[in-house]
Tab-separated table of C-alpha atoms in Angstrom:
chain	number	residue	atom	x	y	z
Q	880	MET	CA	-141.463	-87.277	-59.873
Q	881	PRO	CA	-142.797	-86.016	-63.238
Q	882	ALA	CA	-140.565	-83.663	-65.246
Q	883	VAL	CA	-141.324	-79.968	-64.846
Q	884	PRO	CA	-142.430	-78.525	-68.209
Q	885	PRO	CA	-140.346	-75.641	-69.574
Q	886	ARG	CA	-141.519	-72.246	-68.341
Q	887	GLY	CA	-143.959	-70.584	-70.715
Q	888	GLY	CA	-144.624	-73.684	-72.785
Q	889	ALA	CA	-143.410	-74.575	-76.269
Q	890	PRO	CA	-144.227	-71.220	-77.971
Q	891	ALA	CA	-142.351	-69.202	-75.313
Q	892	GLN	CA	-139.377	-71.585	-75.455
Q	893	ALA	CA	-139.267	-71.360	-79.247
Q	894	ALA	CA	-139.599	-67.570	-79.053
Q	895	ARG	CA	-136.489	-67.397	-76.866
Q	896	ARG	CA	-134.509	-69.424	-79.393
Q	897	MET	CA	-135.763	-67.456	-82.367
Q	898	ARG	CA	-135.225	-64.156	-80.535
Q	899	ASP	CA	-131.546	-64.987	-80.040
Q	900	GLU	CA	-131.233	-65.782	-83.743
Q	901	ILE	CA	-132.915	-62.528	-84.774
Q	902	LEU	CA	-130.728	-60.385	-82.502
Q	903	ALA	CA	-127.597	-61.980	-83.965
Q	904	LEU	CA	-128.599	-60.976	-87.523
Q	905	PRO	CA	-128.784	-57.591	-89.296
Q	906	ASP	CA	-132.092	-55.722	-89.279
Q	907	GLY	CA	-134.445	-57.161	-91.900
Q	908	ALA	CA	-132.466	-60.370	-92.404
Q	909	PRO	CA	-134.534	-63.343	-93.638
Q	910	LEU	CA	-134.950	-66.231	-91.203
Q	911	GLY	CA	-136.455	-68.564	-93.776
Q	912	SER	CA	-139.804	-69.788	-94.984
Q	913	GLU	CA	-142.391	-71.312	-92.698
Q	914	GLU	CA	-141.451	-74.784	-93.909
Q	915	GLU	CA	-137.762	-74.142	-93.239
Q	916	LEU	CA	-138.468	-72.904	-89.713
Q	917	LEU	CA	-140.719	-75.863	-88.962
Q	918	ALA	CA	-137.849	-78.175	-89.824
Q	919	ARG	CA	-135.144	-76.101	-88.118
Q	920	TYR	CA	-136.950	-75.690	-84.806
Q	921	GLY	CA	-138.831	-78.993	-84.818
Q	922	LEU	CA	-142.169	-77.315	-84.155
Q	923	SER	CA	-145.719	-77.987	-85.189
Q	924	ARG	CA	-147.301	-75.388	-87.446
Q	925	PRO	CA	-149.671	-74.055	-84.718
Q	926	THR	CA	-146.760	-73.705	-82.275
Q	927	LEU	CA	-144.637	-71.871	-84.838
Q	928	ARG	CA	-147.461	-69.439	-85.544
Q	929	GLN	CA	-147.980	-68.797	-81.825
Q	930	THR	CA	-144.247	-68.185	-81.550
Q	931	ALA	CA	-144.431	-65.748	-84.449
Q	932	ARG	CA	-147.234	-63.800	-82.765
Q	933	ILE	CA	-145.125	-63.403	-79.611
Q	934	LEU	CA	-142.209	-61.991	-81.593
Q	935	GLU	CA	-144.438	-59.805	-83.742
Q	936	GLN	CA	-145.808	-58.203	-80.581
Q	937	GLU	CA	-142.225	-57.544	-79.495
Q	938	GLN	CA	-141.582	-55.959	-82.925
Q	939	LEU	CA	-138.798	-58.440	-83.573
Q	940	LEU	CA	-140.432	-60.295	-86.451
Q	941	VAL	CA	-142.207	-59.569	-89.730
Q	942	VAL	CA	-144.156	-62.376	-91.410
Q	943	ARG	CA	-144.799	-61.958	-95.125
Q	944	ARG	CA	-147.391	-64.147	-96.754
Q	945	GLY	CA	-147.733	-65.297	-100.342
Q	946	ASN	CA	-145.122	-65.882	-103.021
Q	947	GLY	CA	-141.690	-64.788	-101.900
Q	948	GLY	CA	-142.902	-64.517	-98.330
Q	949	GLY	CA	-141.246	-65.751	-95.200
Q	950	TYR	CA	-140.083	-64.734	-91.746
Q	951	TYR	CA	-137.829	-61.673	-91.340
Q	952	GLY	CA	-136.115	-60.275	-88.284
Q	953	ARG	CA	-136.407	-56.623	-87.324
Q	954	ARG	CA	-135.205	-54.243	-84.645
Q	955	PRO	CA	-137.739	-52.672	-82.262
Q	956	ASP	CA	-138.153	-48.914	-82.582
Q	957	ILE	CA	-137.492	-46.906	-79.416
Q	958	GLY	CA	-140.674	-44.942	-80.052
Q	959	ALA	CA	-142.812	-48.071	-79.825
Q	960	VAL	CA	-141.011	-49.183	-76.672
Q	961	THR	CA	-141.550	-45.841	-74.949
Q	962	GLN	CA	-145.229	-45.808	-75.980
Q	963	ALA	CA	-145.739	-49.181	-74.314
Q	964	ALA	CA	-143.971	-47.994	-71.163
Q	965	ALA	CA	-145.963	-44.758	-71.146
Q	966	LEU	CA	-149.202	-46.733	-71.411
Q	967	TYR	CA	-148.170	-48.715	-68.328
Q	968	LEU	CA	-147.500	-45.484	-66.419
Q	969	ARG	CA	-150.897	-44.109	-67.408
Q	970	LEU	CA	-152.595	-47.283	-66.222
Q	971	ARG	CA	-150.828	-46.813	-62.868
Q	972	GLN	CA	-152.267	-43.275	-62.650
Q	973	THR	CA	-148.820	-41.707	-62.599
Q	974	THR	CA	-148.896	-38.021	-61.662
Q	975	VAL	CA	-147.055	-35.017	-63.013
Q	976	ARG	CA	-145.015	-34.942	-59.790
Q	977	ASP	CA	-144.029	-38.594	-60.244
Q	978	VAL	CA	-142.716	-37.812	-63.704
Q	979	LEU	CA	-140.861	-34.684	-62.609
Q	980	ASP	CA	-139.171	-36.488	-59.702
Q	981	ALA	CA	-137.960	-39.299	-61.947
Q	982	PHE	CA	-136.970	-36.882	-64.690
Q	983	GLN	CA	-134.662	-35.005	-62.319
Q	984	LEU	CA	-132.575	-38.111	-61.721
Q	985	VAL	CA	-132.289	-38.897	-65.429
Q	986	ASN	CA	-131.429	-35.306	-66.404
Q	987	VAL	CA	-128.712	-34.981	-63.785
Q	988	GLU	CA	-127.065	-38.277	-64.702
Q	989	ALA	CA	-127.174	-37.418	-68.410
Q	990	ALA	CA	-125.420	-34.100	-67.741
Q	991	ARG	CA	-122.763	-35.819	-65.603
Q	992	LEU	CA	-121.996	-38.532	-68.157
Q	993	ALA	CA	-121.953	-36.054	-71.038
Q	994	ALA	CA	-119.370	-33.928	-69.201
Q	995	LEU	CA	-117.243	-37.041	-68.663
Q	996	THR	CA	-117.329	-38.105	-72.314
Q	997	ASP	CA	-113.801	-37.077	-73.268
Q	998	THR	CA	-112.294	-38.539	-70.109
Q	999	MET	CA	-113.606	-42.044	-70.885
Q	1000	SER	CA	-111.635	-44.685	-72.738
Q	1001	ALA	CA	-111.303	-44.018	-76.452
Q	1002	ASP	CA	-112.819	-47.411	-77.228
Q	1003	ALA	CA	-115.779	-46.963	-74.848
Q	1004	LYS	CA	-119.228	-47.794	-76.172
Q	1005	GLY	CA	-120.531	-44.983	-78.320
Q	1006	GLY	CA	-117.219	-43.131	-78.266
Q	1007	ALA	CA	-117.203	-42.175	-81.937
Q	1008	ASP	CA	-120.776	-40.938	-81.870
Q	1009	ALA	CA	-120.076	-39.049	-78.648
Q	1010	THR	CA	-117.304	-37.119	-80.402
Q	1011	GLY	CA	-119.704	-36.012	-83.131
Q	1012	ALA	CA	-122.317	-35.190	-80.506
Q	1013	ARG	CA	-119.836	-32.911	-78.765
Q	1014	LEU	CA	-119.570	-30.870	-81.958
Q	1015	ASP	CA	-123.363	-30.810	-82.177
Q	1016	LEU	CA	-123.508	-29.559	-78.597
Q	1017	ALA	CA	-121.204	-26.673	-79.500
Q	1018	GLU	CA	-123.573	-25.811	-82.355
Q	1019	PHE	CA	-126.537	-26.038	-80.002
Q	1020	ARG	CA	-124.787	-23.624	-77.650
Q	1021	GLN	CA	-124.502	-21.149	-80.508
Q	1022	HIS	CA	-128.208	-21.617	-81.214
Q	1023	LEU	CA	-129.026	-20.638	-77.615
Q	1024	MET	CA	-126.712	-17.631	-77.869
Q	1025	ASP	CA	-128.451	-16.524	-81.060
Q	1026	ARG	CA	-131.788	-16.598	-79.194
Q	1027	LYS	CA	-130.577	-14.239	-76.490
Q	1028	ASP	CA	-132.468	-11.196	-77.755
Q	1029	VAL	CA	-135.475	-13.094	-79.137
Q	1030	THR	CA	-138.659	-13.709	-77.150
Q	1031	TYR	CA	-138.510	-17.314	-76.016
Q	1032	LEU	CA	-141.842	-19.195	-75.920
Q	1033	ALA	CA	-143.020	-22.425	-74.295
Q	1034	ALA	CA	-142.882	-24.243	-77.645
Q	1035	ASP	CA	-139.252	-23.104	-78.010
Q	1036	VAL	CA	-138.430	-24.589	-74.597
Q	1037	VAL	CA	-139.949	-27.951	-75.519
Q	1038	ARG	CA	-138.254	-28.049	-78.927
Q	1039	ASP	CA	-134.829	-27.125	-77.574
Q	1040	GLU	CA	-135.104	-29.433	-74.550
Q	1041	VAL	CA	-135.729	-32.341	-76.940
Q	1042	ALA	CA	-132.786	-31.314	-79.136
Q	1043	LEU	CA	-130.441	-30.779	-76.185
Q	1044	TYR	CA	-131.081	-34.106	-74.518
Q	1045	ALA	CA	-130.894	-35.991	-77.801
Q	1046	ILE	CA	-127.318	-34.710	-78.001
Q	1047	LEU	CA	-126.540	-35.384	-74.337
Q	1048	MET	CA	-127.814	-38.961	-74.585
Q	1049	ARG	CA	-125.473	-39.590	-77.496
Q	1050	MET	CA	-122.601	-38.198	-75.454
Q	1051	ALA	CA	-123.584	-40.239	-72.389
Q	1052	GLY	CA	-123.588	-43.464	-74.413
Q	1053	ASN	CA	-126.045	-45.169	-72.046
Q	1054	PRO	CA	-128.981	-46.780	-73.915
Q	1055	ALA	CA	-130.876	-47.529	-70.686
Q	1056	LEU	CA	-130.696	-43.882	-69.637
Q	1057	GLU	CA	-131.857	-42.815	-73.098
Q	1058	LEU	CA	-134.850	-45.148	-72.883
Q	1059	PHE	CA	-135.864	-43.820	-69.452
Q	1060	HIS	CA	-135.505	-40.238	-70.657
Q	1061	ARG	CA	-137.564	-40.787	-73.811
Q	1062	THR	CA	-140.290	-42.598	-71.883
Q	1063	LEU	CA	-140.611	-39.889	-69.233
Q	1064	PHE	CA	-140.501	-37.066	-71.725
Q	1065	GLU	CA	-143.029	-38.581	-74.106
Q	1066	PHE	CA	-145.267	-39.582	-71.209
Q	1067	GLY	CA	-145.519	-36.341	-69.312
Q	1068	GLN	CA	-142.544	-34.012	-69.329
Q	1069	ARG	CA	-143.407	-32.461	-72.692
Q	1070	ASP	CA	-146.909	-31.555	-71.484
Q	1071	ALA	CA	-145.594	-30.402	-68.102
Q	1072	ASN	CA	-143.103	-28.074	-69.809
Q	1073	LEU	CA	-145.796	-26.534	-71.968
Q	1074	ARG	CA	-148.044	-25.913	-68.960
Q	1075	VAL	CA	-145.261	-24.518	-66.784
Q	1076	PHE	CA	-143.809	-22.178	-69.417
Q	1077	GLN	CA	-146.935	-21.178	-71.352
Q	1078	GLY	CA	-147.541	-17.463	-70.890
Q	1079	HIS	CA	-144.345	-16.981	-68.862
Q	1080	PRO	CA	-141.654	-15.535	-71.147
Q	1081	ASP	CA	-139.547	-14.781	-68.055
Q	1082	ARG	CA	-139.423	-18.496	-67.210
Q	1083	CYS	CA	-138.603	-19.342	-70.811
Q	1084	ALA	CA	-135.699	-16.891	-70.781
Q	1085	HIS	CA	-134.511	-18.302	-67.462
Q	1086	TRP	CA	-134.597	-21.824	-68.918
Q	1087	ARG	CA	-132.459	-20.720	-71.863
Q	1088	THR	CA	-129.902	-19.077	-69.566
Q	1089	GLY	CA	-129.765	-22.051	-67.217
Q	1090	ARG	CA	-129.352	-24.589	-69.994
Q	1091	LEU	CA	-126.676	-22.439	-71.610
Q	1092	ARG	CA	-124.668	-22.502	-68.391
Q	1093	MET	CA	-125.067	-26.263	-68.110
Q	1094	VAL	CA	-123.926	-26.725	-71.699
Q	1095	ASP	CA	-120.864	-24.575	-70.982
Q	1096	ALA	CA	-120.003	-26.787	-68.002
Q	1097	ILE	CA	-120.356	-29.926	-70.122
Q	1098	LEU	CA	-118.183	-28.499	-72.898
Q	1099	ALA	CA	-115.620	-27.520	-70.237
Q	1100	ARG	CA	-115.621	-31.188	-69.050
Q	1101	ASP	CA	-116.737	-30.141	-65.569
Q	1102	PRO	CA	-119.153	-32.860	-64.367
Q	1103	GLU	CA	-119.576	-31.385	-60.880
Q	1104	MET	CA	-120.701	-28.019	-62.240
Q	1105	ALA	CA	-122.899	-29.685	-64.862
Q	1106	VAL	CA	-124.656	-31.687	-62.129
Q	1107	LEU	CA	-125.043	-28.594	-59.935
Q	1108	LEU	CA	-126.633	-26.596	-62.741
Q	1109	ALA	CA	-128.897	-29.459	-63.817
Q	1110	ARG	CA	-130.158	-29.842	-60.256
Q	1111	ARG	CA	-130.687	-26.098	-59.921
Q	1112	GLN	CA	-132.797	-26.055	-63.099
Q	1113	ASN	CA	-134.810	-29.028	-61.847
Q	1114	ARG	CA	-135.564	-27.328	-58.532
Q	1115	LEU	CA	-136.806	-24.240	-60.355
Q	1116	MET	CA	-139.078	-26.378	-62.495
Q	1117	LEU	CA	-140.598	-27.950	-59.391
Q	1118	ASP	CA	-141.067	-24.516	-57.812
Q	1119	TRP	CA	-142.989	-23.367	-60.874
Q	1120	VAL	CA	-145.380	-26.318	-60.957
Q	1121	SER	CA	-148.549	-25.634	-58.980
Q	1122	PRO	CA	-149.658	-28.179	-56.329
Q	1123	GLU	CA	-152.848	-28.819	-58.293
Q	1124	VAL	CA	-150.924	-29.750	-61.423
Q	1125	GLU	CA	-148.469	-31.921	-59.457
Q	1126	ARG	CA	-151.279	-34.136	-58.222
Q	1127	GLU	CA	-152.898	-34.578	-61.637
Q	1128	SER	CA	-152.630	-37.881	-63.455
Q	1129	ILE	CA	-151.205	-37.580	-66.930
Q	1130	ALA	CA	-154.064	-37.767	-69.421
Q	1131	PRO	CA	-153.774	-40.059	-72.452
Q	1132	ARG	CA	-152.935	-38.337	-75.722
Q	1133	ASP	CA	-155.119	-38.522	-78.788
């Protein structure tokens, strides 16, 4: 029986090896010149260049030509990752309702984990950053308090929702959850918020009050109350979205 060729062929196999090397090095670390990589990986020049294109598309590699050039590792930016995921969702004709349903799950879990931050092990992943984020959350709470007697607009809701969940994701210490949240928000939640709150200062004020209560529960290390308040805010959001908007596919941005 003939041997089964490696899955993906030589470029894909080489990309897996080079990917492991890149991820083990600091961002921007040199991998070597083209000649050095040809010798190290035992590849032909065309195969190496195909391999490089794979890793460039993944934003893991930078190839510099000319004198002093070479191959350099890099770390993918979360913004580029979420843009690619958002494009996939648009191609699947994802609706506003789809985004809101998924966003509820992510928001609730983020609130729960953030409230549990100080009860986790001191050496848990992201523990040090979570401690700083807790101080930032206290400052954010003061920001919401300072806005109590100021007219709150749709743009304020979007801005503060972004700021709040950036803090909560640091407290939660879950990179997968952060990626899901960023993807959903960049894909459709930002636009949905603007449409739901635009021209409704009463809804904007209600959002501020609801988020303030959730923040208080998180700072009090009360995950059950934080989850309850997050779910309550999500249900209100769904009540405010019209059936026509729910069924709309998210339009691509310029």
